[in-house]
Coordinates of C-alpha atoms and ligand atoms in Angstrom, one line a residue:
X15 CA 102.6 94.6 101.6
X16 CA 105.4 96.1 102.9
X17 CA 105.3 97.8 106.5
X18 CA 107.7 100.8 107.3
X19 CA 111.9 99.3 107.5
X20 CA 112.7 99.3 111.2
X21 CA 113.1 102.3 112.7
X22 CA 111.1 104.4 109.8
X23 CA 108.6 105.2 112.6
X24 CA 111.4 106.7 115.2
X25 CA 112.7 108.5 112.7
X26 CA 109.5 110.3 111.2
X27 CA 109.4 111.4 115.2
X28 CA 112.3 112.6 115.5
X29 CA 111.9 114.8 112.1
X30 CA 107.9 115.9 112.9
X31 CA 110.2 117.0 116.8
X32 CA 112.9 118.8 114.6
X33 CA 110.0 120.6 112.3
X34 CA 107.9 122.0 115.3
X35 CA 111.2 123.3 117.0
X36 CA 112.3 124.4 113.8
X37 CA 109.8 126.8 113.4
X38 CA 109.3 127.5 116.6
X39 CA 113.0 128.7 116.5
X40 CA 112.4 130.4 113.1
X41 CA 109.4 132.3 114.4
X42 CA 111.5 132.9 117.8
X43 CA 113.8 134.3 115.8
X44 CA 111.8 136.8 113.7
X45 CA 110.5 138.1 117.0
X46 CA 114.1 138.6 118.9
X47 CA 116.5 137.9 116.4
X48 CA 119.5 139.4 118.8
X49 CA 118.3 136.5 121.3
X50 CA 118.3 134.3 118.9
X51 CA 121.3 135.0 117.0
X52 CA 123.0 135.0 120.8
X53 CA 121.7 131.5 121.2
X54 CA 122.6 129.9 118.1
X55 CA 126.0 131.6 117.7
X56 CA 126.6 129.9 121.3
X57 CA 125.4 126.5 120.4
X58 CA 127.7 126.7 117.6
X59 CA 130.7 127.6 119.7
X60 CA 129.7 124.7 122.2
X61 CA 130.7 122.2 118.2
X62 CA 128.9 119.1 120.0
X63 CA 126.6 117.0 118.6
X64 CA 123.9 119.7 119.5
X65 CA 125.5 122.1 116.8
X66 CA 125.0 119.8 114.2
X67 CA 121.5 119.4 115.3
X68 CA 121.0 123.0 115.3
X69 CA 121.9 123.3 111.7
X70 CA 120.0 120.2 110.5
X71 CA 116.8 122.1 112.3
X72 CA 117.3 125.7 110.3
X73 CA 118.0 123.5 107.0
X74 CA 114.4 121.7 108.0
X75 CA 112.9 124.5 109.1
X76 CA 113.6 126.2 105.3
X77 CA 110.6 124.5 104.7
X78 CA 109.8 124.8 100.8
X79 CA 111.8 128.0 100.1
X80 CA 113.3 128.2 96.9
X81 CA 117.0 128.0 95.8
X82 CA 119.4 130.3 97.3
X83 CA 118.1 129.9 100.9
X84 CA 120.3 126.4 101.9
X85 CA 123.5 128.7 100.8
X86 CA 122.1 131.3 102.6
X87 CA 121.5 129.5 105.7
X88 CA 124.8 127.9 105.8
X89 CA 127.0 131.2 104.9
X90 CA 125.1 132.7 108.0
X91 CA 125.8 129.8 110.1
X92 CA 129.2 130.3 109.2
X93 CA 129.1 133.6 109.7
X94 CA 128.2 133.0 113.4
X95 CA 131.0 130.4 113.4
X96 CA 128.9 127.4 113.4
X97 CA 131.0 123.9 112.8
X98 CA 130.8 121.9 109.5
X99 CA 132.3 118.6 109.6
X100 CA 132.0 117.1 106.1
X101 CA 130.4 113.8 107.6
X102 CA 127.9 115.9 109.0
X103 CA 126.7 117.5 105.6
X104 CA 126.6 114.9 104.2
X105 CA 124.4 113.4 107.1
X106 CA 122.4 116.2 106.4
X107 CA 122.0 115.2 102.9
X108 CA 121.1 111.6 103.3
X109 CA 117.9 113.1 105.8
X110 CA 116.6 115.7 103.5
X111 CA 116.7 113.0 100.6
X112 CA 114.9 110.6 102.9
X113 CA 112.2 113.0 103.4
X114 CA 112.4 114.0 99.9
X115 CA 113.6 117.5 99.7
X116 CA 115.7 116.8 97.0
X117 CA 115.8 120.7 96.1
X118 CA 117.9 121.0 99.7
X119 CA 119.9 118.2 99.5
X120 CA 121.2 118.8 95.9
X121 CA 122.1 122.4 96.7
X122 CA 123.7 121.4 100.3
X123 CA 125.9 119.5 97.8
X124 CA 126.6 121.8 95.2
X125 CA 127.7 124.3 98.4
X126 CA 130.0 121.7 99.5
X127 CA 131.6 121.3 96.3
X128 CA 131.5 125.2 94.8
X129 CA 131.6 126.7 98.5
X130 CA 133.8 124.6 100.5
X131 CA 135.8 122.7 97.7
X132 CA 135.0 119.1 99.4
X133 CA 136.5 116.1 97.9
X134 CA 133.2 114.1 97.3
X135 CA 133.4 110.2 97.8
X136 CA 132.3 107.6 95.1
X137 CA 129.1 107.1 97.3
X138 CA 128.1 110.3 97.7
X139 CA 128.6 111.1 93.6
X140 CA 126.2 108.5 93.6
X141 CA 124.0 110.2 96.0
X142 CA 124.8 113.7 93.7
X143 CA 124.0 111.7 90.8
X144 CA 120.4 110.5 92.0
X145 CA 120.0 113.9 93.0
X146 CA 120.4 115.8 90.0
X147 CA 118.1 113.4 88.6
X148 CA 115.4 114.3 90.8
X149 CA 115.6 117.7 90.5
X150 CA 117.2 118.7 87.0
X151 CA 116.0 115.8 85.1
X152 CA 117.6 112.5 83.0
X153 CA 119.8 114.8 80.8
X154 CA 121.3 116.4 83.6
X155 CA 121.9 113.2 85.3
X156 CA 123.8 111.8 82.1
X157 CA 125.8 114.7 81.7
X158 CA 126.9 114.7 85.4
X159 CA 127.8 111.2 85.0
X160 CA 129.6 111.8 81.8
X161 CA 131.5 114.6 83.6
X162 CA 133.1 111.9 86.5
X163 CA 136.8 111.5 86.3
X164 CA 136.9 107.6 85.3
X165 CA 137.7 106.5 88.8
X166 CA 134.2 107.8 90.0
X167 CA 132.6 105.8 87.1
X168 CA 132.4 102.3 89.4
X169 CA 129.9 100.1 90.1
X170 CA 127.7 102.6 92.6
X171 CA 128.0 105.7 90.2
X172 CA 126.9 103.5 87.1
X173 CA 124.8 101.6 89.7
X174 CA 122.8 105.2 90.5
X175 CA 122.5 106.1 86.2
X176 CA 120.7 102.7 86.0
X177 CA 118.6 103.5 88.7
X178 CA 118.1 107.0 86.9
X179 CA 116.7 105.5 83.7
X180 CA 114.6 102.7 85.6
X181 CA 112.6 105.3 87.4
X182 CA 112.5 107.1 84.2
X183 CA 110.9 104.0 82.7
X184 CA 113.4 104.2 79.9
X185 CA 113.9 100.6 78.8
X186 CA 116.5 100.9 76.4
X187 CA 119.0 102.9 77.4
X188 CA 118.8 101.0 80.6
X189 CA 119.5 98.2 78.9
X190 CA 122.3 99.5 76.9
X191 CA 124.1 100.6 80.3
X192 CA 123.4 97.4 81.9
X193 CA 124.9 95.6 78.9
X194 CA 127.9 97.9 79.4
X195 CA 128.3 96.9 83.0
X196 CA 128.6 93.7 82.1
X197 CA 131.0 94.0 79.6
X198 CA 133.2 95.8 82.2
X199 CA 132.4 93.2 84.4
X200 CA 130.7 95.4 87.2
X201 CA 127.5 93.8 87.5
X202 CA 128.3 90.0 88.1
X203 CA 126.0 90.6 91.7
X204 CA 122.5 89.9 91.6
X205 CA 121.7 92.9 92.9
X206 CA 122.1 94.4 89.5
X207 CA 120.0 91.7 88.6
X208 CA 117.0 92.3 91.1
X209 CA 117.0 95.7 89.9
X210 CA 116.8 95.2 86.5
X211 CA 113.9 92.9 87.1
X212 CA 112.6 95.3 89.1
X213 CA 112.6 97.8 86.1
X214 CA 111.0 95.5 84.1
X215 CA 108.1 94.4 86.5
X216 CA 107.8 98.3 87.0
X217 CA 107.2 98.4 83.4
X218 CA 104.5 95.6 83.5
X219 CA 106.5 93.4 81.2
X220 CA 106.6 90.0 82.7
X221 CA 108.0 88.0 80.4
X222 CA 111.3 90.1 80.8
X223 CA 111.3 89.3 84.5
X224 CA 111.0 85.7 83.6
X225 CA 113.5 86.0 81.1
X226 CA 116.0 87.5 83.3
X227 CA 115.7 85.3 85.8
X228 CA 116.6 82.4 83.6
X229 CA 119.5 84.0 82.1
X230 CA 120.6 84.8 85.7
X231 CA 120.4 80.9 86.8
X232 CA 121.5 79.3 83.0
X233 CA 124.1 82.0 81.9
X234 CA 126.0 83.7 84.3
X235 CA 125.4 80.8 86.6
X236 CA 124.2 83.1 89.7
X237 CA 122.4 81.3 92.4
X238 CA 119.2 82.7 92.8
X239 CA 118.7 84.6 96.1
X240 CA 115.1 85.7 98.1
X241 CA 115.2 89.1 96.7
X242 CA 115.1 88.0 92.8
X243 CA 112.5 85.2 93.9
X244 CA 110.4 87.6 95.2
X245 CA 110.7 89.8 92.7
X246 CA 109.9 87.0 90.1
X247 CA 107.0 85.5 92.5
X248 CA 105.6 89.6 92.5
X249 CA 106.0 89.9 88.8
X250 CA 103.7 86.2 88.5
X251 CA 101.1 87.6 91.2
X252 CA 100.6 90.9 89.0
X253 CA 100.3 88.5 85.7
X254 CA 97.8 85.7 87.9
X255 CA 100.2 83.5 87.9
X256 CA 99.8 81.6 90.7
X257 CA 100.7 78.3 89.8
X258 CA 103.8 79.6 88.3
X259 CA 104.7 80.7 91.7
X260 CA 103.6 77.4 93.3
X261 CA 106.3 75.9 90.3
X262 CA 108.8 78.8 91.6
X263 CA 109.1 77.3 95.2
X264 CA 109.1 73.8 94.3
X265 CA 112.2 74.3 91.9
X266 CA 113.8 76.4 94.6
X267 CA 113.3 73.7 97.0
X268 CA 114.9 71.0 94.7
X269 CA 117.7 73.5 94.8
X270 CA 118.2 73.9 98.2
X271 CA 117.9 77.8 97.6
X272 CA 116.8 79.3 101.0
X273 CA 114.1 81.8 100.5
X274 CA 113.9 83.1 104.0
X275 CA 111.1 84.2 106.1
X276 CA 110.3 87.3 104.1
X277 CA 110.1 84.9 101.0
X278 CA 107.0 83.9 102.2
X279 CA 105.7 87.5 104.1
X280 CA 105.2 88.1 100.6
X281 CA 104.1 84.8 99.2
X282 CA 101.3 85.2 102.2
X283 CA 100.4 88.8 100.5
X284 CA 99.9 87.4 97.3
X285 CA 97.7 84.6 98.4
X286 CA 95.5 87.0 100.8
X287 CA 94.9 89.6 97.3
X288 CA 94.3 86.5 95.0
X289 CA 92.0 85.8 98.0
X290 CA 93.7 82.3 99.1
X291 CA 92.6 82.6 102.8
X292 CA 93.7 78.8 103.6
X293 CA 97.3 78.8 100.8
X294 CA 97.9 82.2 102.7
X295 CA 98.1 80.9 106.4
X296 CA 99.7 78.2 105.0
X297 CA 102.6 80.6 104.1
X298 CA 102.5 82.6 107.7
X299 CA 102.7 79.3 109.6
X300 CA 106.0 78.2 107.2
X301 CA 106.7 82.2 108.2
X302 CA 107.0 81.8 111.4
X303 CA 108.9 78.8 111.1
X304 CA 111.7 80.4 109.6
X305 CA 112.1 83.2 111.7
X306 CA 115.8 82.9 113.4
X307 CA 116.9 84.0 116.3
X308 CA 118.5 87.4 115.2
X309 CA 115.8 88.3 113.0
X310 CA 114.3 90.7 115.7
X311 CA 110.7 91.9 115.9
X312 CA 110.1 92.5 112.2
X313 CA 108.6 89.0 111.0
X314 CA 106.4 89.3 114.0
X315 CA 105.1 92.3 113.1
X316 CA 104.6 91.2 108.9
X317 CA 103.1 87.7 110.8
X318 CA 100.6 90.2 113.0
X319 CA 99.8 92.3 109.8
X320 CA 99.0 89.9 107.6
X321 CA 97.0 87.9 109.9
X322 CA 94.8 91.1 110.1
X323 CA 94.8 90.9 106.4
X324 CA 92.8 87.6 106.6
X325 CA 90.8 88.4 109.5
X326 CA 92.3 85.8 112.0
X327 CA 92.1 87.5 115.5
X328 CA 93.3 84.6 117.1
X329 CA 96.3 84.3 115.1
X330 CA 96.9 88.2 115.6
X331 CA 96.3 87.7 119.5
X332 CA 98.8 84.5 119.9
X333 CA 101.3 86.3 117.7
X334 CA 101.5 89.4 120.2
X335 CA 101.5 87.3 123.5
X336 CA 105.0 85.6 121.3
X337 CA 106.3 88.9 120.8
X338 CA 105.1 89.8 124.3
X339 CA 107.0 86.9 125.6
X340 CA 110.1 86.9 123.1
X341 CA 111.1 90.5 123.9
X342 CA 111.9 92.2 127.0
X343 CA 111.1 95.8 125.1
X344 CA 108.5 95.8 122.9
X345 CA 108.9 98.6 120.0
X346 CA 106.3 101.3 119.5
X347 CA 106.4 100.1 116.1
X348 CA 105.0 97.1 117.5
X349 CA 102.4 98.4 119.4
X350 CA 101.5 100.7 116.2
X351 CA 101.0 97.4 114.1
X352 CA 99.2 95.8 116.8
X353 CA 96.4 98.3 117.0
X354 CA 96.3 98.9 113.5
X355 CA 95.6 95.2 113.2
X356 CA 92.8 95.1 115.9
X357 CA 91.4 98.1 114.1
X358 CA 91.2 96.0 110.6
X359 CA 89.2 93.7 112.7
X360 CA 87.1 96.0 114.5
X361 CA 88.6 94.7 117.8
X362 CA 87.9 98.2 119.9
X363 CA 88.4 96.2 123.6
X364 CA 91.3 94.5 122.5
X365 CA 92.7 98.0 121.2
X366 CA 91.9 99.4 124.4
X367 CA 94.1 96.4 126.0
X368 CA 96.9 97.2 124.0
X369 CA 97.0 101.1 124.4
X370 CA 96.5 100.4 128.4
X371 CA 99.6 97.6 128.0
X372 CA 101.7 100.8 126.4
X373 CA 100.7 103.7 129.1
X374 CA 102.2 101.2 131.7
X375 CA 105.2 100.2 130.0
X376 CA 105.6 103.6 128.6
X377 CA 106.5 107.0 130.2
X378 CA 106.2 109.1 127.4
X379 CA 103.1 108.7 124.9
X380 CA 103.6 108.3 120.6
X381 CA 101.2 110.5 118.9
X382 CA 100.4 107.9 116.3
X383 CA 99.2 105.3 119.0
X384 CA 96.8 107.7 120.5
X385 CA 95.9 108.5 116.7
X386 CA 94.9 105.1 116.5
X387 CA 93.0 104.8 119.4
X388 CA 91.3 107.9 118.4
X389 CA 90.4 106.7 114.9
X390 CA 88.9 103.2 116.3
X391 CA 86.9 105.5 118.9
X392 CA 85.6 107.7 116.3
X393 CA 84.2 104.8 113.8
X394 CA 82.3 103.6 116.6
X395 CA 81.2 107.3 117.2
X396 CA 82.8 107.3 120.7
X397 CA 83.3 111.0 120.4
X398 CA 83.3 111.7 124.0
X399 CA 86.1 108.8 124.7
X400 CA 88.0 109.8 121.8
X401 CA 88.2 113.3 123.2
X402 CA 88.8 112.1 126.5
X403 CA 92.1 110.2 125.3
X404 CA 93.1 112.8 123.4
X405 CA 92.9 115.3 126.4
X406 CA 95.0 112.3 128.7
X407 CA 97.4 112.3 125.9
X408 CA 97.7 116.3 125.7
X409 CA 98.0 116.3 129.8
X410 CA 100.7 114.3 129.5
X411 CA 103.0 116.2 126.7
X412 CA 101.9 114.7 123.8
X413 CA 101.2 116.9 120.8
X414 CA 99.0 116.3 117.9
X415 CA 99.6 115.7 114.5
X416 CA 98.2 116.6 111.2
X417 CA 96.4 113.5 111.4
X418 CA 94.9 113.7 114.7
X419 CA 93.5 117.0 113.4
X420 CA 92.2 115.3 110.3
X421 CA 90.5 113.0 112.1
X422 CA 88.9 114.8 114.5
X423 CA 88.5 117.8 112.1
X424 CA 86.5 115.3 109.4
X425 CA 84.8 113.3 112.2
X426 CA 83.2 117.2 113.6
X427 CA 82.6 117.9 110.0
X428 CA 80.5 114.8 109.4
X429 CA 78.6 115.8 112.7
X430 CA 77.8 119.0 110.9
X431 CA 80.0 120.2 114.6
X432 CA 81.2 123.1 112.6
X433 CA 82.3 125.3 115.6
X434 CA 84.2 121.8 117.1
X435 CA 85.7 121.5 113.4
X436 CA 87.1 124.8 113.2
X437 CA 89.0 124.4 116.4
X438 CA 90.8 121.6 115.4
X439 CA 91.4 123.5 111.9
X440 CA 92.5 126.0 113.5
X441 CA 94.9 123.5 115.4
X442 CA 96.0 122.2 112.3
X443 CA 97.2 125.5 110.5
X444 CA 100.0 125.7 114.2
X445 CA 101.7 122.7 112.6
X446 CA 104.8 123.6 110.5
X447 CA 103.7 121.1 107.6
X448 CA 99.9 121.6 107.1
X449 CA 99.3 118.6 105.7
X450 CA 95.8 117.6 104.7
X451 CA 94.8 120.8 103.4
X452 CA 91.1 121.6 103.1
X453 CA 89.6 120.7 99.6
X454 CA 87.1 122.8 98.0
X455 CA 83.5 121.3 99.6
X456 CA 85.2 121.7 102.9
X457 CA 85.5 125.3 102.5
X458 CA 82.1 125.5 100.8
X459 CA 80.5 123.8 104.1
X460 CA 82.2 125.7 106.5
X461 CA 81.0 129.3 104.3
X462 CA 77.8 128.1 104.2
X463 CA 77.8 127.1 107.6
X464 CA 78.8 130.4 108.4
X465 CA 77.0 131.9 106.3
X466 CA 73.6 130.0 107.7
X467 CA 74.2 131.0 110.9
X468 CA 75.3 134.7 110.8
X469 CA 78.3 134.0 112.5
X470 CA 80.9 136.6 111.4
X471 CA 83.5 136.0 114.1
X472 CA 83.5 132.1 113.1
X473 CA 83.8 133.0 109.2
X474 CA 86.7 135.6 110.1
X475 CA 88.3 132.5 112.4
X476 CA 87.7 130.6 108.7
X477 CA 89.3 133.1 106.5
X478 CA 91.9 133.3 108.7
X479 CA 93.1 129.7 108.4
X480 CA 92.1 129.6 104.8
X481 CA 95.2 133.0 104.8
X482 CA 97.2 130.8 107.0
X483 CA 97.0 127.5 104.4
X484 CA 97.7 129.6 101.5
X485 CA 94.1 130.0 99.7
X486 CA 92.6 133.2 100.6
X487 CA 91.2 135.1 97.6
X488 CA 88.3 136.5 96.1
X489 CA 85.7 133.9 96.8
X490 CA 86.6 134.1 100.6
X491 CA 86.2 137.4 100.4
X492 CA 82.7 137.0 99.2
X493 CA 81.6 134.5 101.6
X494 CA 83.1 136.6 104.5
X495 CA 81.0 139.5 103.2
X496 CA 77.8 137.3 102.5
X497 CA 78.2 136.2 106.4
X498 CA 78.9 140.1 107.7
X499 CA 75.7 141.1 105.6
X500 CA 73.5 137.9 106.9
X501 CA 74.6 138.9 110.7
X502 CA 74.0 142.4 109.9
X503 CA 76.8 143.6 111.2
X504 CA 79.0 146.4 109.8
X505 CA 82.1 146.9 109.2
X506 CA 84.2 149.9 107.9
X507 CA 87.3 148.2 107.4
X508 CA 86.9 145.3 104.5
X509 CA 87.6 147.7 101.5
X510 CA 90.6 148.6 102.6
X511 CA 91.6 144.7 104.0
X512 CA 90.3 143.6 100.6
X513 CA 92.9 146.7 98.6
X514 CA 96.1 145.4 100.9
X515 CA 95.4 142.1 100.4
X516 CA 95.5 143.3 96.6
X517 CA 92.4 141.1 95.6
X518 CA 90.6 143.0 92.5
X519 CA 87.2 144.0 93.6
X520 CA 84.9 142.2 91.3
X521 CA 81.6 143.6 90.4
X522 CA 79.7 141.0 93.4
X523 CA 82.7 142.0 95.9
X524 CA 81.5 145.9 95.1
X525 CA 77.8 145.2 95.6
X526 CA 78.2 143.5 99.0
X527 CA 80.5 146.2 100.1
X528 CA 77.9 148.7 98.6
X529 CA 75.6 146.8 100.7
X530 CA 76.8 146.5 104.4
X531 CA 77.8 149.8 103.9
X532 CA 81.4 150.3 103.3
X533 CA 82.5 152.8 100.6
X534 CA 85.6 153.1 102.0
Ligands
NAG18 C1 117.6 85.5 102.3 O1 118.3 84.3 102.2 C2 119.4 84.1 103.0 C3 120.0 82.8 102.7 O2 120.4 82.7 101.3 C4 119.0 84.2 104.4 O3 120.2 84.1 105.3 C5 118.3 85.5 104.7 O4 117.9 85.5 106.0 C6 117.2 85.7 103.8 N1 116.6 87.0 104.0 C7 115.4 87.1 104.4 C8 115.0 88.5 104.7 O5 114.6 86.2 104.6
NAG19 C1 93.1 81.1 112.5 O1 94.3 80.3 112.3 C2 94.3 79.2 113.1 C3 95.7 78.5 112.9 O2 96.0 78.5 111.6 C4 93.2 78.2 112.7 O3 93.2 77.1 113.5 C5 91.9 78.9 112.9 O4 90.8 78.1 112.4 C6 91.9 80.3 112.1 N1 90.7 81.0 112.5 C7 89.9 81.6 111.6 C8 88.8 82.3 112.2 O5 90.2 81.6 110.4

């Protein structure tokens, strides 16, 4: 159970904002690159913050290009006499990693280093360190640690290798290095601690995580904190022990150790998968009690989630009118967990409450609330009103996602609405990252579809997305000709489309050429 962090959702906006204009610049680009060119070189002059958006959006808008291109791009942007404060790069870095282009991000580093000959910081060898990991592997990562002058070998650097070989699973040497931290004395935090119980929960032994915890409290003499309580309480949950967690709190109690309210936002998960309705509102009303005054909207929205969780509307309601009443702007992250909620409960009026609550507090619309909406309106079959908020939505500058098309696009599908589905496909394959790609029965029911009903402009709309998503071949081919041959309809051109598009032509592909008449 663990929601987005704060602001994960305003962030993922402001990245899906930066992709479309990306490639709308990018495809801008390829069609007037002098006006283009013109337009960036000037935004780079203007060195505001606007410049170091500008190169953040061409680093996005690489998209998964291999390496080379982020030196590329930032020679050129040099080139044009773009700005590059160091604490912007590195800005840059820390986003890419977040959205896991690790490729980017490690080669944005090695430019700084090789290309620009930046001093790095402790932290950000740490950063270089996880990095390398990700991309080049364990050994990499050791030797690039190995390589540090001994300053950089501190308490994040080593901090990042342990990280390194508990993603990596690799027990030992984890163990060795932890042992060596201790012996220089850089790991007296629990922090170290949590993680290394972390590894060991990850690794499904329990007994370690118990271990550790004692030898935290009994040998080193380190008060237990929240975060190593709820590691130990997860470790007990994923074992069934559930008394052992009900022993956990008591002797925490007696210590006077407080465990905070998100203690018990994840005691309350545990009890709602053991299926402990009763133990787990138990935990959500001692939740809520412990929720200070600078804790923000966060708790709220665990306490509305996980009273979803155990299907108590009322709870969910009461909590919202608190929020409601607490806080003078409510967060769209709110509203998001709201409506998720009252979709768990199949709640489709109180849904349509909340989204009317947001369009009058809200100018601008949030793609993933009207995403919501749409979903709850589509598993009632409400396909008119889900189409009728969508087109409110799109009247009022909202663009869709790739999950609005999915759900639309898979909704149509079930409907057997081919011609509806391929619209929002075809919607889909605009969006920079083209998530939710088709699998293969989804092709297969739009050929047949096709196909079925002679419709060769509909299967050369098909094979066009299919080009655009990346899995146009032989078989596409063959279905396109099936569909040209059902409709009767000729065409002089296919051999030739077939030849550029340098698809071998396969005994069937020759017959059904043969066969609507196109020797070539
Ligand atoms: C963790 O415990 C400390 C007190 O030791 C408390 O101040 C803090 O709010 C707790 N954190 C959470 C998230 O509950
Ligand atoms: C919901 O929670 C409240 C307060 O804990 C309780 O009084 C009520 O019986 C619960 N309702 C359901 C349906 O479980």
């Amino acid at each position: 159970m663990a929601p987005p962090g704060p602001s994960a959702g305003v962030r993922l906006l402001l990245l899906r904002r930066l992709l479309s204009t990306g490639t709308e610049a990018a495809a801008g680009a390829a069609a007037a690159p002098t006006a283009a060119a013109t337009a960036t070189a000037t935004a780079a002059k203007a060195g505001n913050k606007g410049d170091s958006l500008a190169l953040y959006r061409r680093l996005v808008a690489l998209g998964r290009s291999g390496e080379g291109s982020v030196s590329r791009a930032l020679s050129k942007w040099v080139r044009q006499g773009g700005a590059l404060p160091v604490q912007d790069l590195v800005e840059h870095v820390k986003e890419l990693r977040k959205y896991k282009r690790y490729g980017h991000a490690l080669e944005l580093m090695d430019w700084m280093v090789n290309a620009r000959g930046t001093t790095m910081s402790h932290a950000n060898h740490a950063i270089q360190l996880d990095l390398i990991y990700k991309v080049r592997g364990i050994e990499a990562a050791e030797a690039y640690f190995a390589d540090l002058p001994d300053p950089a070998k501190n308490h994040r650097t080593y901090g990042a290798l342990l990280n390194c070989y508990c993603s990596a699973k690799m027990e030992e040497k984890a163990t060795d290095l932890y042992n060596k931290m201790v012996e220089l004395g850089i790991c007296s935090s629990e922090l170290l601690f949590s993680n290394l119980m972390s590894i060991y929960m990850k690794l499904g032994r329990h007994g370690k995580v118990d271990s550790l915890f004692e030898e935290m409290k009994v040998v080193k003499n380190v008060k237990p904190s929240n975060m190593t309580c709820r590691i130990l309480m997860t470790s007990y949950a994923q074992s069934n022990k559930i008394d052992a967690i009900e022993e956990l709190l008591k002797e925490m109690a007696e210590k006077d150790v407080a465990l905070g309210w998100s203690a018990y936002s994840t005691l309350a998960s545990i009890y709602i998968n053991a299926g402990l309705v009763e133990k787990a509102e138990s935990a959500l009303k001692k939740l809520e009690g412990l929720v200070g005054p600078d804790d923000g909207m966060l708790p709220f929205d665990f306490l509305i989630s996980l009273y979803a969780s155990v299907g108590n509307l009322s709870e969910v309601n009461r909590v919202w009118d608190v929020i409601k009443a607490k806080f003078s702007k409510v967060t769209k992250r709110s509203y998001l967990g709201m409506l998720q909620a009252l979709y768990k409960l199949n709640d489709i009026d109180g849904m349509k409450q909340i989204y009317v609550d947001w369009e009058s507090n809200y100018k601008f619309y949030y793609v993933r609330l009207t995403n919501m909406m749409i979903r709850g309106h589509l598993k009632l079959d409400l396909t008119e009103e889900a189409e009728a908020l969508w087109e409110k939505a799109k009247e009022k500058g909202t663009k869709f996602d790739s999950k609005t098309c999915e759900l639309f696009l898979d909704h149509y599908m079930g409907k057997g609405g081919m011609n509806l589905a391929l619209n929002w496909l075809e919607n889909m394959i605009k969006l920079p990252n083209k998530a939710g790609k088709l699998d293969q029965d989804k092709i297969h029911k739009f050929q047949k579809y096709f196909e079925e009903h002679k419709d060769a402009d509909g299967a050369e709309r098909f094979c066009n997305c299919l080009r655009k998503l990346g899995c146009f071949d032989g078989k596409a081919y063959e279905s396109l000709l099936r569909t040209y041959l059902a409709a009767g309809k000729e065409s002089y051109s296919l051999r030739q489309r077939i030849k550029n598009d340098k698809i071998g032509i396969c005994y069937d592909i020759w017959e059904l050429l043969n066969r609507i008449g196109d020797k070539g």
